[in-house]
XYZ file of C-alpha atoms in Angstrom:
709
model
C 168.632 -118.312 -4.183
C 171.676 -120.562 -3.874
C 173.631 -121.200 -0.692
C 177.294 -120.322 -0.471
C 179.978 -122.945 -0.115
C 180.544 -121.799 3.437
C 176.887 -122.306 4.324
C 176.840 -125.738 2.692
C 179.918 -126.867 4.630
C 178.351 -125.650 7.891
C 175.034 -127.365 7.242
C 176.681 -130.625 6.268
C 178.803 -130.504 9.394
C 175.676 -130.070 11.499
C 174.034 -133.042 9.824
C 176.837 -135.431 10.742
C 177.536 -133.983 14.186
C 176.914 -136.392 17.075
C 174.500 -135.376 19.843
C 176.106 -133.358 22.599
C 176.395 -135.234 25.865
C 174.796 -132.624 28.091
C 172.032 -132.724 30.619
C 168.917 -130.953 29.453
C 169.066 -128.477 32.346
C 172.714 -127.652 31.580
C 171.968 -127.061 27.906
C 169.001 -124.823 28.716
C 171.030 -122.794 31.229
C 173.769 -122.304 28.635
C 171.862 -121.715 25.423
C 168.314 -120.515 26.139
C 167.298 -116.989 26.944
C 163.860 -116.207 28.345
C 161.999 -113.178 26.888
C 160.762 -110.781 29.559
C 158.986 -108.184 27.400
C 159.994 -105.040 25.596
C 162.487 -106.956 23.482
C 164.563 -107.839 26.542
C 165.590 -111.308 27.676
C 167.475 -113.010 30.489
C 169.303 -116.309 30.818
C 167.272 -119.158 32.250
C 168.047 -119.401 35.960
C 167.953 -122.910 37.378
C 167.585 -121.540 40.923
C 164.278 -119.813 40.208
C 162.384 -123.094 39.918
C 164.963 -125.719 40.969
C 162.348 -128.476 41.287
C 162.162 -128.498 37.471
C 165.782 -129.664 37.070
C 165.246 -133.363 37.841
C 162.250 -133.731 35.484
C 164.235 -131.925 32.768
C 167.244 -134.221 33.132
C 165.044 -137.296 32.817
C 163.989 -136.168 29.335
C 167.183 -137.413 27.666
C 167.548 -140.525 29.818
C 167.186 -143.886 28.069
C 166.067 -145.323 31.411
C 162.592 -143.848 30.862
C 160.009 -143.848 28.082
C 157.987 -140.950 29.451
C 158.137 -138.098 31.953
C 154.973 -137.027 33.777
C 154.911 -133.726 35.657
C 151.885 -132.792 37.765
C 151.942 -129.324 39.210
C 149.913 -126.143 39.657
C 150.078 -123.078 37.486
C 152.988 -120.642 37.854
C 155.599 -123.282 38.595
C 157.782 -122.511 35.574
C 157.053 -125.901 34.033
C 156.253 -124.498 30.577
C 159.502 -122.517 30.359
C 161.686 -125.337 31.639
C 160.029 -128.521 30.435
C 158.508 -127.374 27.141
C 160.519 -124.415 25.821
C 163.715 -125.698 27.439
C 163.373 -129.212 26.029
C 162.681 -127.827 22.573
C 165.823 -125.684 22.840
C 167.854 -128.734 23.889
C 166.531 -130.810 20.989
C 167.421 -128.096 18.467
C 170.986 -127.558 19.661
C 172.134 -130.796 21.265
C 170.115 -133.526 19.550
C 168.398 -132.331 16.354
C 165.324 -134.524 16.053
C 161.720 -134.213 14.991
C 159.658 -132.780 17.844
C 155.870 -132.719 18.274
C 154.339 -130.228 20.709
C 150.589 -130.664 21.309
C 148.767 -127.748 22.871
C 145.206 -127.769 24.201
C 143.540 -126.131 21.183
C 144.492 -124.761 17.793
C 144.288 -121.261 19.238
C 146.612 -122.202 22.116
C 149.018 -123.845 19.682
C 149.169 -120.668 17.606
C 149.569 -118.512 20.717
C 152.407 -120.643 22.105
C 154.178 -120.564 18.762
C 153.943 -116.803 18.268
C 154.201 -115.518 21.827
C 156.655 -117.918 23.396
C 158.660 -119.948 20.922
C 159.229 -117.240 18.293
C 160.389 -114.806 20.963
C 162.593 -117.419 22.628
C 164.173 -118.330 19.292
C 164.859 -114.690 18.397
C 166.619 -113.871 21.668
C 168.575 -117.170 21.834
C 171.442 -116.842 19.308
C 172.314 -120.546 19.278
C 168.744 -121.352 18.300
C 168.104 -118.571 15.816
C 171.140 -119.420 13.715
C 169.879 -122.993 13.365
C 166.531 -121.980 11.876
C 166.095 -122.784 8.212
C 166.748 -119.702 6.063
C 163.883 -120.570 3.709
C 160.816 -118.463 4.432
C 158.338 -121.250 3.776
C 160.038 -123.445 6.383
C 159.093 -121.237 9.313
C 155.353 -120.799 9.890
C 153.051 -120.893 12.910
C 152.637 -124.668 13.197
C 155.722 -126.028 11.428
C 159.328 -124.933 11.955
C 162.254 -126.504 10.072
C 165.905 -126.181 10.992
C 169.188 -126.358 9.117
C 169.866 -129.869 10.373
C 166.615 -131.030 8.731
C 164.676 -131.576 11.966
C 161.082 -130.428 12.294
C 159.226 -128.823 15.193
C 155.492 -129.324 14.738
C 153.029 -127.475 16.990
C 149.547 -129.010 16.946
C 146.459 -129.725 19.034
C 144.579 -132.888 20.086
C 143.250 -134.450 16.893
C 143.781 -137.742 15.192
C 145.426 -135.952 12.257
C 148.154 -134.604 14.540
C 148.558 -137.705 16.698
C 148.726 -140.318 13.946
C 150.882 -141.452 11.044
C 154.075 -139.400 11.538
C 156.946 -140.476 13.778
C 158.610 -138.135 16.236
C 161.540 -138.751 18.549
C 160.172 -136.320 21.097
C 156.520 -135.592 21.923
C 155.272 -133.096 24.529
C 151.649 -132.808 25.692
C 150.508 -129.736 27.624
C 147.464 -129.136 29.868
C 146.640 -132.811 29.529
C 143.716 -132.868 31.982
C 141.808 -130.366 29.810
C 142.028 -132.692 26.823
C 139.092 -134.839 25.758
C 139.202 -138.309 27.314
C 138.832 -139.822 23.853
C 140.575 -138.075 20.941
C 138.334 -138.351 17.881
C 137.178 -141.783 19.003
C 140.685 -143.242 18.719
C 141.674 -143.465 22.393
C 143.388 -141.383 25.051
C 145.969 -138.774 24.113
C 148.920 -140.319 25.947
C 148.565 -143.696 24.253
C 148.295 -142.071 20.833
C 151.249 -139.754 21.468
C 153.570 -142.419 22.870
C 153.017 -144.573 19.744
C 154.652 -141.826 17.693
C 157.990 -142.389 19.498
C 158.154 -146.205 19.390
C 160.200 -146.161 16.158
C 163.092 -144.642 18.120
C 162.867 -147.308 20.834
C 164.677 -146.267 24.035
C 165.766 -142.932 22.524
C 162.169 -141.778 22.119
C 160.531 -139.728 24.876
C 157.023 -138.518 25.714
C 156.425 -135.650 28.125
C 153.055 -134.906 29.723
C 152.514 -131.872 31.942
C 149.358 -130.499 33.496
C 147.701 -129.390 36.663
C 145.102 -131.871 37.937
C 141.691 -131.379 36.404
C 139.791 -134.624 36.879
C 137.567 -135.367 39.875
C 138.380 -138.073 42.382
C 136.144 -140.989 41.450
C 136.342 -143.064 44.627
C 135.346 -141.320 47.847
C 136.442 -144.359 49.852
C 140.022 -144.024 48.660
C 142.646 -144.763 51.325
C 146.167 -143.749 50.239
C 148.885 -146.240 51.008
C 151.407 -143.389 51.112
C 151.533 -139.661 50.477
C 153.178 -140.464 47.140
C 150.107 -142.255 45.817
C 147.581 -140.146 43.942
C 143.862 -140.771 44.475
C 142.007 -142.623 41.741
C 141.295 -140.256 38.870
C 141.530 -140.273 35.134
C 143.962 -137.997 33.315
C 147.452 -137.048 34.380
C 147.287 -138.374 37.945
C 146.454 -141.773 36.529
C 149.654 -141.508 34.443
C 151.522 -140.335 37.550
C 150.447 -143.466 39.427
C 151.916 -145.626 36.641
C 155.328 -144.021 37.175
C 157.814 -144.032 40.050
C 155.744 -141.444 41.982
C 158.210 -138.782 43.045
C 157.339 -136.066 45.533
C 159.338 -132.958 46.433
C 160.778 -132.608 49.952
C 162.128 -129.689 51.994
C 164.532 -129.918 54.907
C 163.298 -128.182 58.052
C 165.761 -125.427 59.052
C 165.094 -126.183 62.733
C 165.058 -129.970 63.179
C 166.670 -130.954 59.823
C 163.929 -133.495 59.126
C 162.502 -133.659 55.612
C 158.841 -133.060 54.762
C 156.600 -132.262 51.806
C 155.609 -128.620 51.166
C 151.959 -129.559 50.806
C 148.551 -128.105 51.497
C 148.213 -130.402 54.514
C 151.118 -128.581 56.188
C 149.836 -125.045 55.493
C 148.438 -123.403 58.668
C 147.520 -120.060 60.210
C 145.228 -118.661 57.531
C 141.886 -119.624 59.069
C 142.183 -117.545 62.217
C 140.863 -114.242 60.809
C 137.573 -113.340 59.111
C 139.396 -110.726 57.034
C 140.679 -112.819 54.138
C 143.491 -110.412 53.276
C 144.877 -110.423 56.824
C 144.260 -114.158 57.161
C 146.168 -114.956 53.962
C 149.155 -112.894 55.111
C 149.394 -115.114 58.208
C 149.767 -118.306 56.139
C 152.804 -120.328 57.135
C 154.168 -123.764 56.318
C 154.555 -125.955 59.383
C 157.107 -128.687 59.805
C 155.112 -131.807 60.804
C 158.050 -133.090 62.892
C 158.830 -130.151 65.194
C 155.848 -127.838 64.402
C 158.184 -124.993 63.474
C 156.481 -122.293 61.400
C 158.445 -121.456 58.259
C 158.352 -117.872 57.002
C 157.483 -117.180 53.357
C 160.834 -115.540 52.589
C 162.595 -118.883 53.119
C 160.757 -120.625 50.260
C 163.420 -119.931 47.597
C 166.263 -121.309 49.731
C 164.266 -124.381 50.700
C 163.374 -125.003 47.036
C 167.045 -124.846 46.061
C 167.921 -127.385 48.727
C 164.877 -129.590 48.025
C 165.025 -133.171 46.779
C 162.735 -135.486 44.839
C 162.044 -138.882 46.407
C 160.492 -141.871 44.709
C 157.801 -143.859 46.462
C 159.567 -146.231 48.829
C 162.581 -143.980 49.416
C 163.506 -142.122 52.613
C 166.054 -139.428 53.374
C 168.047 -138.766 56.541
C 169.114 -135.495 58.110
C 172.384 -135.542 56.141
C 170.479 -135.613 52.865
C 171.367 -139.225 52.052
C 168.594 -141.117 50.254
C 167.875 -144.666 51.404
C 165.755 -147.466 50.050
C 164.754 -148.780 46.655
C 162.328 -146.556 44.873
C 159.367 -147.731 42.858
C 160.560 -149.254 39.592
C 158.938 -147.951 36.423
C 159.712 -146.928 32.857
C 157.868 -143.678 33.572
C 159.455 -140.904 35.646
C 156.532 -139.175 37.351
C 156.659 -136.030 39.485
C 153.966 -134.323 41.566
C 154.461 -130.849 43.035
C 151.906 -128.979 45.171
C 151.154 -125.256 45.252
C 153.157 -124.160 48.358
C 156.430 -124.846 46.505
C 155.408 -122.976 43.318
C 158.034 -120.343 42.522
C 155.763 -117.742 40.971
C 152.942 -117.669 43.525
C 153.106 -116.571 47.159
C 151.436 -118.338 50.067
C 149.291 -115.258 50.647
C 147.974 -115.448 47.081
C 147.295 -119.180 47.416
C 145.355 -118.956 50.662
C 143.475 -115.794 49.670
C 142.112 -117.498 46.544
C 141.158 -120.569 48.558
C 139.312 -118.609 51.247
C 137.328 -116.650 48.673
C 136.476 -119.799 46.725
C 135.244 -121.501 49.903
C 133.152 -118.438 50.720
C 131.593 -118.476 47.263
C 130.748 -122.135 47.706
C 129.102 -121.424 51.061
C 127.051 -118.626 49.521
C 126.006 -120.184 46.235
C 126.671 -123.909 46.375
C 128.669 -123.581 43.165
C 131.884 -125.607 43.181
C 133.422 -124.329 39.937
C 135.666 -121.684 41.516
C 136.678 -123.938 44.405
C 137.555 -126.710 41.992
C 139.595 -124.355 39.794
C 141.578 -123.028 42.760
C 142.186 -126.536 44.115
C 143.345 -127.820 40.708
C 145.302 -124.968 39.184
C 146.632 -123.119 42.243
C 147.175 -125.906 44.767
C 147.925 -128.659 42.264
C 145.486 -131.102 43.874
C 142.646 -133.224 42.523
C 139.175 -132.143 43.572
C 136.704 -134.203 45.542
C 133.191 -132.878 44.828
C 131.433 -131.889 48.000
C 128.250 -133.430 46.665
C 129.975 -136.815 46.638
C 130.817 -136.734 50.315
C 127.355 -137.550 51.533
C 124.197 -138.932 49.973
C 121.335 -137.160 51.717
C 118.685 -139.275 53.396
C 115.003 -138.415 53.132
C 114.327 -138.734 56.873
C 117.099 -136.242 57.660
C 115.575 -133.678 55.308
C 112.088 -134.290 56.706
C 113.321 -133.216 60.131
C 113.994 -129.762 58.650
C 110.340 -129.072 57.846
C 109.000 -125.813 59.213
C 105.519 -124.899 60.423
C 104.326 -122.263 57.994
C 101.020 -121.188 56.566
C 100.214 -123.309 53.544
C 101.305 -121.876 50.189
C 102.411 -118.580 51.654
C 105.536 -116.687 50.657
C 107.844 -115.632 53.530
C 108.751 -111.969 53.546
C 112.448 -112.667 52.861
C 111.573 -114.228 49.527
C 112.377 -111.972 46.551
C 110.741 -113.786 43.599
C 109.061 -117.055 42.602
C 110.057 -119.515 39.889
C 107.933 -122.336 38.537
C 109.340 -125.594 37.209
C 107.233 -128.036 35.208
C 107.956 -131.675 34.439
C 105.910 -133.459 31.780
C 104.995 -136.998 32.762
C 103.696 -139.491 30.217
C 102.436 -143.044 30.355
C 99.211 -144.087 32.015
C 99.278 -141.295 34.577
C 99.867 -138.346 32.261
C 100.217 -135.033 34.058
C 102.116 -131.802 34.514
C 104.123 -131.852 37.750
C 104.545 -128.284 39.015
C 106.922 -127.016 41.680
C 107.093 -123.419 42.897
C 110.388 -122.281 44.455
C 111.003 -118.924 46.108
C 114.439 -117.268 46.103
C 115.892 -114.926 48.701
C 119.376 -113.506 49.146
C 122.470 -115.617 48.444
C 120.558 -118.648 47.129
C 118.388 -119.105 50.217
C 115.293 -120.911 48.927
C 111.795 -121.918 49.993
C 109.576 -124.652 48.584
C 106.295 -122.775 48.184
C 104.027 -125.184 46.327
C 103.907 -128.529 44.618
C 100.955 -129.914 42.672
C 99.837 -131.937 39.673
C 97.732 -130.795 36.723
C 95.781 -133.821 35.511
C 92.469 -132.548 34.141
C 92.186 -130.765 30.825
C 89.658 -128.147 29.713
C 88.310 -130.648 27.219
C 85.040 -132.280 28.371
C 82.860 -135.177 27.312
C 79.107 -135.089 26.667
C 78.406 -135.235 30.412
C 80.590 -132.227 31.084
C 83.326 -134.278 32.744
C 86.894 -133.149 32.064
C 89.131 -135.436 30.058
C 92.577 -136.307 31.479
C 95.307 -134.198 29.967
C 97.518 -135.600 27.240
C 100.501 -133.292 26.615
C 101.724 -135.454 23.741
C 98.474 -135.384 21.729
C 96.651 -132.125 22.532
C 98.500 -128.822 22.154
C 95.630 -126.982 23.869
C 96.327 -128.863 27.115
C 99.539 -126.872 27.392
C 97.532 -123.683 27.848
C 96.872 -124.874 31.405
C 100.487 -123.929 32.155
C 99.448 -120.311 31.674
C 96.223 -120.319 33.657
C 97.260 -122.759 36.406
C 100.954 -121.933 36.733
C 102.257 -118.728 35.169
C 99.253 -116.636 36.237
C 99.215 -117.902 39.839
C 99.863 -115.555 42.749
C 100.815 -116.360 46.331
C 100.078 -114.349 49.452
C 103.114 -112.740 51.080
C 103.516 -113.222 54.813
C 103.768 -109.949 56.703
C 102.612 -107.761 53.811
C 98.889 -107.008 53.994
C 97.233 -107.402 50.633
C 100.511 -108.387 48.978
C 100.627 -111.235 46.474
C 103.729 -112.433 44.640
C 103.393 -113.565 41.006
C 105.464 -116.125 39.163
C 108.528 -114.436 37.674
C 109.362 -117.145 35.134
C 108.602 -120.758 34.329
C 110.870 -123.597 33.175
C 109.242 -126.432 31.228
C 110.872 -129.754 30.408
C 110.480 -130.180 26.649
C 111.459 -133.859 26.456
C 109.379 -136.985 26.903
C 107.236 -139.315 24.835
C 106.523 -138.737 21.166
C 104.615 -135.536 20.539
C 105.675 -133.716 23.711
C 108.583 -131.843 22.151
C 106.501 -130.726 19.162
C 103.697 -129.475 21.422
C 106.220 -127.746 23.674
C 107.508 -125.773 20.663
C 103.926 -124.884 19.676
C 103.238 -123.753 23.223
C 106.237 -121.430 23.232
C 105.200 -119.928 19.909
C 101.757 -119.165 21.370
C 103.454 -117.581 24.390
C 105.473 -115.417 22.027
C 102.328 -114.247 20.245
C 100.792 -113.392 23.625
C 103.903 -111.546 24.828
C 104.785 -114.171 27.473
C 107.807 -115.811 25.853
C 110.346 -113.921 28.008
C 108.848 -115.647 31.059
C 108.764 -119.153 29.584
C 111.907 -121.269 29.154
C 111.999 -124.647 27.462
C 114.726 -126.808 29.010
C 116.244 -130.185 28.318
C 119.115 -132.240 29.690
C 122.230 -131.886 27.552
C 123.493 -135.199 26.213
C 126.903 -133.652 25.465
C 129.304 -132.768 28.270
C 130.284 -129.112 27.964
C 132.157 -126.533 29.984
C 129.171 -124.187 29.835
C 126.498 -124.939 32.432
C 123.591 -123.824 30.222
C 123.678 -123.654 26.431
C 121.022 -121.847 24.397
C 120.232 -123.459 21.064
C 117.674 -122.991 18.312
C 116.760 -126.477 17.017
C 116.183 -126.676 13.295
C 115.327 -129.967 11.652
C 113.487 -128.691 8.613
C 115.868 -130.701 6.446
C 115.246 -133.911 8.421
C 112.249 -136.009 7.448
C 112.764 -138.519 10.264
C 112.035 -136.057 13.066
C 108.609 -135.924 14.702
C 109.067 -132.528 16.319
C 108.870 -129.626 13.895
C 111.736 -127.310 14.800
C 112.289 -124.342 12.504
C 115.097 -122.569 14.328
C 112.698 -120.071 15.918
C 112.299 -121.586 19.412
C 115.086 -121.180 22.001
C 115.923 -124.397 23.840
C 118.181 -124.370 26.882
C 120.399 -127.434 27.259
C 121.342 -128.088 30.881
C 124.366 -129.833 32.355
C 122.072 -131.627 34.770
C 124.842 -133.427 36.661
C 126.487 -130.138 37.594
C 123.161 -128.539 38.501
C 122.285 -131.524 40.673
C 125.642 -131.185 42.402
C 124.633 -127.639 43.324
C 121.237 -128.720 44.622
C 122.843 -131.560 46.580
C 125.263 -129.083 48.157
C 122.359 -126.861 49.148
C 120.529 -129.811 50.693
C 123.634 -130.512 52.754
C 123.438 -127.063 54.358
C 122.122 -127.430 57.907
C 122.297 -123.789 58.991
C 119.581 -121.347 57.952
C 120.973 -118.646 55.715
C 122.861 -118.594 52.426
C 122.229 -121.589 50.133
C 119.755 -123.152 52.575
C 116.510 -124.734 51.338
C 113.394 -124.434 53.523
C 110.640 -127.038 53.429
C 107.061 -126.513 54.684
C 105.539 -128.935 57.166
C 102.678 -129.933 54.841
C 105.046 -131.827 52.527
C 104.738 -135.582 52.914
C 107.409 -138.268 52.934
C 106.830 -138.884 49.231
C 108.418 -135.532 48.386
C 111.650 -136.253 50.247
C 111.834 -139.711 48.738
C 111.754 -138.057 45.316
C 114.377 -135.548 46.409
C 116.876 -138.193 47.500
C 116.102 -141.056 45.159
C 118.967 -140.424 42.731
C 122.522 -141.403 43.583
C 125.766 -139.852 42.412
C 128.090 -142.332 40.769
C 131.872 -142.419 40.877
C 131.945 -140.844 37.419
C 130.109 -137.758 38.666
C 126.815 -138.674 36.987
C 123.487 -138.804 38.841
C 121.379 -141.887 38.187
C 118.211 -143.534 39.430
C 118.955 -146.933 40.983
C 115.482 -148.176 40.020
C 112.126 -146.974 38.700
C 111.338 -144.629 41.570
C 110.290 -140.999 41.203
C 112.807 -138.137 41.152
C 110.652 -135.197 40.039
C 111.401 -133.036 43.084
C 115.157 -133.193 42.400
C 114.753 -132.458 38.691
C 112.400 -129.543 39.283
C 114.783 -127.877 41.721
C 117.417 -128.058 38.952
C 115.111 -126.527 36.345
C 114.210 -123.662 38.667
C 117.845 -122.965 39.501
C 118.773 -122.963 35.830
C 116.207 -120.230 35.205
C 117.519 -118.264 38.178
C 121.001 -118.375 36.626
C 119.665 -117.309 33.228
C 117.859 -114.343 34.814
C 121.180 -113.142 36.236
C 120.530 -114.110 39.853
C 124.135 -115.167 40.540
C 125.429 -111.754 39.425
C 123.380 -109.846 42.000
C 125.473 -108.015 44.613
C 123.441 -108.221 47.789
C 123.625 -105.641 50.539
C 122.474 -102.507 48.758
C 118.874 -102.604 47.515
C 119.688 -99.884 44.996
C 121.914 -102.333 43.125
C 119.381 -105.167 43.171
C 117.238 -105.676 40.029
C 113.635 -104.589 40.430
C 112.338 -108.157 40.181
C 114.541 -109.280 43.094
C 113.829 -106.486 45.560
C 112.122 -106.990 48.901
C 108.346 -107.349 48.613
C 107.518 -103.812 49.744
C 109.902 -102.413 47.089
C 109.205 -104.954 44.339
C 107.024 -103.469 41.562
C 106.057 -107.017 40.477
C 104.195 -107.599 43.750
C 100.422 -107.335 43.343
C 98.503 -105.292 45.916
C 94.925 -106.316 46.705
C 92.502 -104.645 49.081
C 91.347 -107.942 50.535
C 93.819 -110.586 51.451
C 91.413 -113.501 51.418
C 93.162 -116.853 50.975
C 93.295 -117.984 47.391
C 90.970 -120.900 46.683
C 92.959 -124.046 46.169
C 92.446 -125.840 42.910
C 91.555 -129.491 43.060
C 94.790 -130.592 41.401
C 96.821 -128.931 44.111
C 96.059 -131.720 46.546
C 95.973 -134.629 44.122
C 99.570 -135.489 44.605
C 98.975 -135.996 48.304
C 96.089 -138.314 47.585
C 97.886 -140.316 44.893
C 101.320 -140.836 46.324
C 104.111 -142.589 44.470
C 104.723 -146.190 45.404
C 107.178 -146.306 48.281
C 110.683 -147.313 47.284
C 113.194 -149.061 49.506
C 115.366 -146.507 51.192
C 119.081 -146.567 50.617
C 120.952 -146.962 53.840
C 123.476 -144.304 54.677
C 126.891 -145.475 53.600
C 129.644 -145.418 56.151
C 132.986 -144.223 54.914
C 136.126 -142.536 56.119
C 135.168 -139.191 54.615
C 131.929 -138.522 56.443
C 132.811 -139.983 59.799
C 130.770 -143.127 59.492
C 127.507 -141.735 58.130
C 126.413 -140.168 61.417
C 124.116 -137.181 61.421
C 126.842 -135.331 63.247
C 129.670 -133.917 61.234
C 132.786 -136.009 61.180
C 135.682 -137.124 59.044
C 138.406 -134.977 57.611
C 136.202 -132.728 55.467
């Protein structure tokens, strides 16, 4: 097919046409239409999300090399900054454009659902698309002027080799920290624009997603972001602009931030409480009604760090000087989310944390709805062993309280000179309330010498030694307090499958024997996951039949559960921080010695969110709590809706309703095995205690609550 002379003249004219001298926001308002569904569209309205205008107009400024926009979801940043900038580049300055979405799936979705629809309903854009069919596919779109729009995802193939005048990165804090081993995404992307010198531009937008790494952080101003990796680190490199509103009462300017949101904590009904949320002027304490948000956004102004503004709206002072224009907007100013929605999500997330100790929902709400970085609660305070010892309760030894619903066993395999199985029994009640029921070592095997003396166990060399986990752990029963003749069995057992050579192979053999005996559904092999994943627990089936260098014989028939131990330890640490009996509280019996609490608190959480041992001390108690909780999650414990016993699984019902509970005519105390007391006789070597660290978050390390959290 040949083009007509008319078409050729038009295309040639477009090729030699100079860029239009328009602001990006003006071009978007004039030329772009926003699809609203059903084939309908509307013109982009700059007053809907007016805080986007300044970042948009920086995109074609030669004063800056990059624009960084940090903000929560539902701010209109994708429509204005991404789709709008692409529209501007097509019409006003035809240039090669690279858009990098989070994943290949997201790239395809953005192309089909957003860009294709925007192009179709925007006449000035659609007529500039190349008429050749092969030039317009999901990931590559060519235009009559010869410019290319490429839509990719974080990979070295996308972020290398080719040059682009404009590059846009979306959802940056969900990207990998290291793209295919070549470095961070921003550095790779910005190199693609260097050919164009001052005309090149890199845009990065995202809500915060990285944890604060320094709990001792003291901000020098409200414009400074706390130390994190990701987009807030890029924001700190820039001129650090924050959005300000003018108070309708006193005319002073202030930030619409979470710190100024009040009124929503006065009611236990979260719906009613969220409807009372108001933004308070920090100068005159006037409460601003939600219906004034749009007007205040329209009149709002961005200020660089170092700048001030008077009541007349005149900006004073020299702002921070940088080649990066960086903007940070918090949730209260977001155009597409009400204050009631914001506070309702926050209250529910905080309640979930109180009930379960899980921080995932609270972190997500803080990041994506409020536009703030998250400080893990587990990082606020390193628990001291003596504080936990004070919580010990006088109870009958190795007895299950009536509120306990089921028992879980966790087993750690210890090698070296003092080979043993370390066993910990944990009881679960409602809403993650837990009890430490038992703790003991298994050191003696069933193998005997000529004199009839038992040999020490060797889990790495003798597969038969693992059978003790059935007789001495899985088959154990514990008397239930307040239920005559009632004994509670072990619901399930988690076994650490790692360790010295031979342990993993014998662990697989042990599970296969359990499967033959019909016990495999109660036995879980676990291991710390060396790869950081979004999923807390990942089930795998190791298979190394093609590998001759592996000692363990894995044939793809044994399920292995890989645990994100750092996240699980965060949950246990949060539970240990609970000082009020009830949900997510851990009870300790009085017979536990100091050695146990030293194990429980020996590890320290680093600034990178990883738990580490500072020395060679023991940490089995901490690890075993994690293994037990992982099994509770796998059994569906977190999905239980408490309150109605009819909706509770049979294995988690109260003892008198639980069919798993064993009834015996005589309730004579179970004879204690010799190994049950060995750990009290052979205590770990005492380790030097870590002094409580004083910092501004926890109010100086006092036992009393203090600080701002």
